[in-house]
PDB file of C-alpha atoms in Angstrom:
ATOM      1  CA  UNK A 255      34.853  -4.692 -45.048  1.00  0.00           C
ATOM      2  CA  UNK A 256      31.274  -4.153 -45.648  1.00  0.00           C
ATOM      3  CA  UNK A 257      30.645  -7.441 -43.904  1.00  0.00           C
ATOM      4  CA  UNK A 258      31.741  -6.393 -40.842  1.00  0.00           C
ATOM      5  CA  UNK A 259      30.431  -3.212 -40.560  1.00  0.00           C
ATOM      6  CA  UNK A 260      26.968  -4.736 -40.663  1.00  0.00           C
ATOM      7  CA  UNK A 261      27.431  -7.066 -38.315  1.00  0.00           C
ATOM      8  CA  UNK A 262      28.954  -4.449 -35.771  1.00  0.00           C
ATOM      9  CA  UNK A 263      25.630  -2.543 -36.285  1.00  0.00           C
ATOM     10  CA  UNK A 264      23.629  -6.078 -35.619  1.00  0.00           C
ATOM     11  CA  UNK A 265      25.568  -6.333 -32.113  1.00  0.00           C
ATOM     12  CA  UNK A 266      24.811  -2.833 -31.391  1.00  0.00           C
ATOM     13  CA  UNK A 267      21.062  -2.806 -32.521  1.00  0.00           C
ATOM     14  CA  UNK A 268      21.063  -6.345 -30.102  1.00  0.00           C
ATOM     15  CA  UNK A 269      22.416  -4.436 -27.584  1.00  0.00           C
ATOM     16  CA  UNK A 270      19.824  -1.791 -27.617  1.00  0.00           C
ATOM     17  CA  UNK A 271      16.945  -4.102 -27.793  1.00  0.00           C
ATOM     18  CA  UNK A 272      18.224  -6.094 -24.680  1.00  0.00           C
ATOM     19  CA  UNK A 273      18.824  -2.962 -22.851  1.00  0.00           C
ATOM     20  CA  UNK A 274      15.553  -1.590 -23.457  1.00  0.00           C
ATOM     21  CA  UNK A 275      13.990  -5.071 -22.573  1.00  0.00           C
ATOM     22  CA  UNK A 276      15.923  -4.867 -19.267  1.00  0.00           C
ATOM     23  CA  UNK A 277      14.688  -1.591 -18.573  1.00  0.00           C
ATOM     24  CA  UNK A 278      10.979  -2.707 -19.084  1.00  0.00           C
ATOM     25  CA  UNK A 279      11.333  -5.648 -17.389  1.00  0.00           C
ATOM     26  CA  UNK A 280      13.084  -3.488 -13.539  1.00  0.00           C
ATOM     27  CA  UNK A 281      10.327  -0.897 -14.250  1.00  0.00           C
ATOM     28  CA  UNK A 282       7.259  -3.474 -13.855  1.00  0.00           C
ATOM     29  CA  UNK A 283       9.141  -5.032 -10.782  1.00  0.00           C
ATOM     30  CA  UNK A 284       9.418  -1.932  -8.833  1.00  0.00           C
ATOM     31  CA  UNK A 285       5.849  -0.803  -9.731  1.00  0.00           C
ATOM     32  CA  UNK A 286       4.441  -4.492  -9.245  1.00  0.00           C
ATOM     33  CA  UNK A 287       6.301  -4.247  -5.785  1.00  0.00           C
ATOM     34  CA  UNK A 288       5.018  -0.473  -4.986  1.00  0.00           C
ATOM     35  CA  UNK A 289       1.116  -1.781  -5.511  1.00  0.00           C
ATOM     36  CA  UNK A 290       2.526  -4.948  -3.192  1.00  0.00           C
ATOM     37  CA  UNK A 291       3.698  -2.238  -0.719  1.00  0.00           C
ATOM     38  CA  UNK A 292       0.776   0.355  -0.654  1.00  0.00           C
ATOM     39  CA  UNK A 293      -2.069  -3.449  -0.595  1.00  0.00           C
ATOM     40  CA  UNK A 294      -0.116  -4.475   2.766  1.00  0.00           C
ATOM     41  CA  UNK A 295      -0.092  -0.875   4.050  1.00  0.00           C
ATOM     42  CA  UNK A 296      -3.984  -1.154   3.626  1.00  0.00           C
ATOM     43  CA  UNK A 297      -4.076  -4.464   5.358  1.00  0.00           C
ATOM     44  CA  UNK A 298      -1.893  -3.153   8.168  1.00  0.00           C
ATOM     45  CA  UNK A 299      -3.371  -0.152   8.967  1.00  0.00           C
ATOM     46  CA  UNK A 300      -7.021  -1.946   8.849  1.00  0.00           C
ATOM     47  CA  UNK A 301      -5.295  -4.368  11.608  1.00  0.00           C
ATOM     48  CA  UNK A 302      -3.920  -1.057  13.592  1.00  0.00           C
ATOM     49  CA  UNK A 303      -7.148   0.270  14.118  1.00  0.00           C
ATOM     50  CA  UNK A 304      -8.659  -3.170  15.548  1.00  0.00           C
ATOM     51  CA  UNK A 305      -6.197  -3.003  17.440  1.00  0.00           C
ATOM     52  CA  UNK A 306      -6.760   0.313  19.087  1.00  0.00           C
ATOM     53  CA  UNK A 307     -10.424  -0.296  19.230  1.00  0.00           C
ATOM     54  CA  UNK A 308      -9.628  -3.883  21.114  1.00  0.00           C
ATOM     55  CA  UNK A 309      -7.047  -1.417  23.682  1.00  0.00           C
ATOM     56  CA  UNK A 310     -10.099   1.434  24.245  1.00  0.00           C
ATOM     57  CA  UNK A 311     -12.314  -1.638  25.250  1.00  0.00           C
ATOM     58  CA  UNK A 312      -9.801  -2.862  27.533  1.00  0.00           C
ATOM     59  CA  UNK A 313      -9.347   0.573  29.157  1.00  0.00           C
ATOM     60  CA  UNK A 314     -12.484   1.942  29.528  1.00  0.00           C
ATOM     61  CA  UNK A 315     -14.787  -1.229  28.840  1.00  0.00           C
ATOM     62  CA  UNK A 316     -16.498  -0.365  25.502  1.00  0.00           C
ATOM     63  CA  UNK A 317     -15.234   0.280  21.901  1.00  0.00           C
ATOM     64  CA  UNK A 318     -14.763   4.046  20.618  1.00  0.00           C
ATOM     65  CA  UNK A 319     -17.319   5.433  18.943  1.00  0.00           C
ATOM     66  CA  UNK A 320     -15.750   6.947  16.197  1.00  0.00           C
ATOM     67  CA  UNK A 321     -12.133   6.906  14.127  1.00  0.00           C
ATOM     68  CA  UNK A 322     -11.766  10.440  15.130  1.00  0.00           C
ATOM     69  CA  UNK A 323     -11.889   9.309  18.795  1.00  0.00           C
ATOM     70  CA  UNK A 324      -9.508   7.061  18.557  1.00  0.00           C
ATOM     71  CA  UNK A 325      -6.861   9.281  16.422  1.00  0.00           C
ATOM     72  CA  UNK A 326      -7.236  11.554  19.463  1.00  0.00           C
ATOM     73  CA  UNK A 327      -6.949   9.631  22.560  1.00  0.00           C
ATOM     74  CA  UNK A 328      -5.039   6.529  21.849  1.00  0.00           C
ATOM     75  CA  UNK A 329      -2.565   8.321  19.184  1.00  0.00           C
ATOM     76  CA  UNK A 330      -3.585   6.683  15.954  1.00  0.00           C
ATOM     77  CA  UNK A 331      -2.601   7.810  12.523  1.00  0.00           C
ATOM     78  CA  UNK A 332      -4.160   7.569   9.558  1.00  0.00           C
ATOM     79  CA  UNK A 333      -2.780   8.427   6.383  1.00  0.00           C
ATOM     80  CA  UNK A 334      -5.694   9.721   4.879  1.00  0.00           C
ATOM     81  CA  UNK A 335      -3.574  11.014   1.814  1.00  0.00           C
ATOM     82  CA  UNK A 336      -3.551   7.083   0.422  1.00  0.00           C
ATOM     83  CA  UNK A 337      -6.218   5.207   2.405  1.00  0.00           C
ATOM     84  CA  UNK A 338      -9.932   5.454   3.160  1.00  0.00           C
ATOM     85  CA  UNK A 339     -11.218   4.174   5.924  1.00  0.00           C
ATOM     86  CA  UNK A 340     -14.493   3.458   6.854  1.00  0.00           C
ATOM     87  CA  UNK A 341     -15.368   3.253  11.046  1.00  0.00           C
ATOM     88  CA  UNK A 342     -18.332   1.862  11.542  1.00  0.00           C
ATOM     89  CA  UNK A 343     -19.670   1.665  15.704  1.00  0.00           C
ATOM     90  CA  UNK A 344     -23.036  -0.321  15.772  1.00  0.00           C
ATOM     91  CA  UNK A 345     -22.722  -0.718  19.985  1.00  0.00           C
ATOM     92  CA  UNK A 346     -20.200  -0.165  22.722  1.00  0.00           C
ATOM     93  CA  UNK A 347     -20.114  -3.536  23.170  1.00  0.00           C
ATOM     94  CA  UNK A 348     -19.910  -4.737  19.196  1.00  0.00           C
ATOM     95  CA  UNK A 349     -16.415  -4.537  18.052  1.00  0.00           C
ATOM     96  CA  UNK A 350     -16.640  -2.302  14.961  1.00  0.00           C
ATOM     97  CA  UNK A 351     -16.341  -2.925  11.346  1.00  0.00           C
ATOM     98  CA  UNK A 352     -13.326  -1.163   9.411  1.00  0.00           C
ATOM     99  CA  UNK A 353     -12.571  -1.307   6.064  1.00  0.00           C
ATOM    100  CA  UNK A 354      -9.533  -0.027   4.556  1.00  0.00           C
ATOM    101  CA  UNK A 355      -9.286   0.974   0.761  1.00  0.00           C
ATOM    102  CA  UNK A 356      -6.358   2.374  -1.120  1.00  0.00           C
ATOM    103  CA  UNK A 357      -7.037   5.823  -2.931  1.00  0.00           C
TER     104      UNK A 357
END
Protein backbone atom coordinates (compact mmCIF):
# COMPACT_ATOMS: atom_id res chain seq x y z
CA UNK A 1 0.00 0.00 0.00
CA UNK A 2 2.77 2.31 0.67
CA UNK A 3 3.99 1.61 -2.83
CA UNK A 4 1.31 3.03 -4.40
CA UNK A 5 0.72 5.90 -2.57
CA UNK A 6 4.13 7.15 -3.63
CA UNK A 7 3.81 6.62 -6.91
CA UNK A 8 0.30 8.44 -7.04
CA UNK A 9 2.21 11.45 -5.53
CA UNK A 10 5.08 10.95 -8.43
CA UNK A 11 2.15 11.27 -11.16
CA UNK A 12 0.80 14.19 -9.43
CA UNK A 13 4.17 16.05 -8.71
CA UNK A 14 4.72 15.12 -12.86
CA UNK A 15 1.69 16.62 -13.44
CA UNK A 16 2.47 19.84 -11.77
CA UNK A 17 5.83 20.21 -13.27
CA UNK A 18 4.38 19.73 -16.88
CA UNK A 19 1.66 22.10 -16.16
CA UNK A 20 3.82 24.71 -14.93
CA UNK A 21 6.23 24.07 -17.95
CA UNK A 22 3.18 24.57 -20.23
CA UNK A 23 2.31 27.65 -18.64
CA UNK A 24 5.90 29.11 -19.13
CA UNK A 25 6.23 27.96 -22.33
CA UNK A 26 2.18 30.00 -23.73
CA UNK A 27 3.42 32.96 -21.60
CA UNK A 28 6.79 33.58 -23.71
CA UNK A 29 4.70 32.95 -26.97
CA UNK A 30 2.19 35.57 -26.39
CA UNK A 31 4.81 38.08 -25.11
CA UNK A 32 7.38 37.02 -27.96
CA UNK A 33 4.30 37.67 -30.32
CA UNK A 34 3.19 41.12 -28.49
CA UNK A 35 7.03 42.58 -29.11
CA UNK A 36 6.38 40.93 -32.88
CA UNK A 37 3.13 43.00 -32.91
CA UNK A 38 4.15 46.44 -31.36
CA UNK A 39 8.06 46.02 -34.02
CA UNK A 40 5.54 45.81 -37.15
CA UNK A 41 3.30 48.56 -35.74
CA UNK A 42 6.60 50.67 -35.76
CA UNK A 43 7.43 49.61 -39.24
CA UNK A 44 3.90 50.37 -40.41
CA UNK A 45 3.30 53.48 -39.09
CA UNK A 46 6.98 54.69 -40.32
CA UNK A 47 5.55 53.50 -43.92
CA UNK A 48 2.09 55.56 -43.18
CA UNK A 49 3.72 58.66 -42.83
CA UNK A 50 5.83 58.28 -46.23
CA UNK A 51 3.02 57.73 -47.44
CA UNK A 52 1.20 60.87 -46.52
CA UNK A 53 4.23 62.91 -47.17
CA UNK A 54 4.43 61.19 -50.92
CA UNK A 55 0.17 62.26 -51.12
CA UNK A 56 0.95 66.18 -49.79
CA UNK A 57 3.63 66.26 -52.65
CA UNK A 58 1.25 65.04 -55.07
CA UNK A 59 -1.41 67.59 -54.01
CA UNK A 60 0.21 70.59 -53.51
CA UNK A 61 3.74 69.84 -55.17
CA UNK A 62 6.14 69.82 -52.16
CA UNK A 63 6.47 67.63 -48.98
CA UNK A 64 4.94 68.95 -45.52
CA UNK A 65 7.01 70.59 -43.45
CA UNK A 66 6.33 69.14 -40.33
CA UNK A 67 4.49 65.80 -38.66
CA UNK A 68 2.13 68.16 -37.07
CA UNK A 69 1.12 69.35 -40.57
CA UNK A 70 0.43 66.38 -41.78
CA UNK A 71 -1.68 64.96 -38.61
CA UNK A 72 -3.79 68.04 -39.42
CA UNK A 73 -4.50 68.22 -43.00
CA UNK A 74 -4.22 64.81 -44.43
CA UNK A 75 -5.76 63.00 -41.15
CA UNK A 76 -2.79 61.10 -39.85
CA UNK A 77 -2.54 59.46 -36.49
CA UNK A 78 0.08 58.87 -34.48
CA UNK A 79 0.04 56.95 -31.47
CA UNK A 80 2.35 58.84 -29.60
CA UNK A 81 1.48 56.76 -26.37
CA UNK A 82 3.89 53.73 -27.91
CA UNK A 83 5.93 55.29 -30.74
CA UNK A 84 8.33 58.18 -31.29
CA UNK A 85 8.68 59.59 -34.26
CA UNK A 86 11.12 61.71 -35.55
CA UNK A 87 10.02 64.19 -38.87
CA UNK A 88 12.72 65.50 -40.28
CA UNK A 89 11.99 68.27 -43.59
CA UNK A 90 15.47 69.27 -45.08
CA UNK A 91 13.54 70.89 -48.49
CA UNK A 92 10.13 70.94 -50.09
CA UNK A 93 11.42 69.10 -52.64
CA UNK A 94 13.58 66.32 -50.44
CA UNK A 95 11.31 63.64 -49.31
CA UNK A 96 11.82 63.61 -45.52
CA UNK A 97 13.49 61.28 -43.21
CA UNK A 98 11.22 59.46 -40.47
CA UNK A 99 12.19 57.26 -38.02
CA UNK A 100 9.93 55.34 -35.93
CA UNK A 101 10.97 53.93 -32.41
CA UNK A 102 8.91 51.97 -29.96
CA UNK A 103 8.64 53.57 -26.35
Amino acid sequence: MEQRRSTDLGGKLILVILAIMAVVAAWTYFGVAANVAVEQGAVTLRQTVLDSAMQCLALEGAYPPTLEYLEENYGLVVNDEDYVVTYVAYASNVMPSVQVVVR
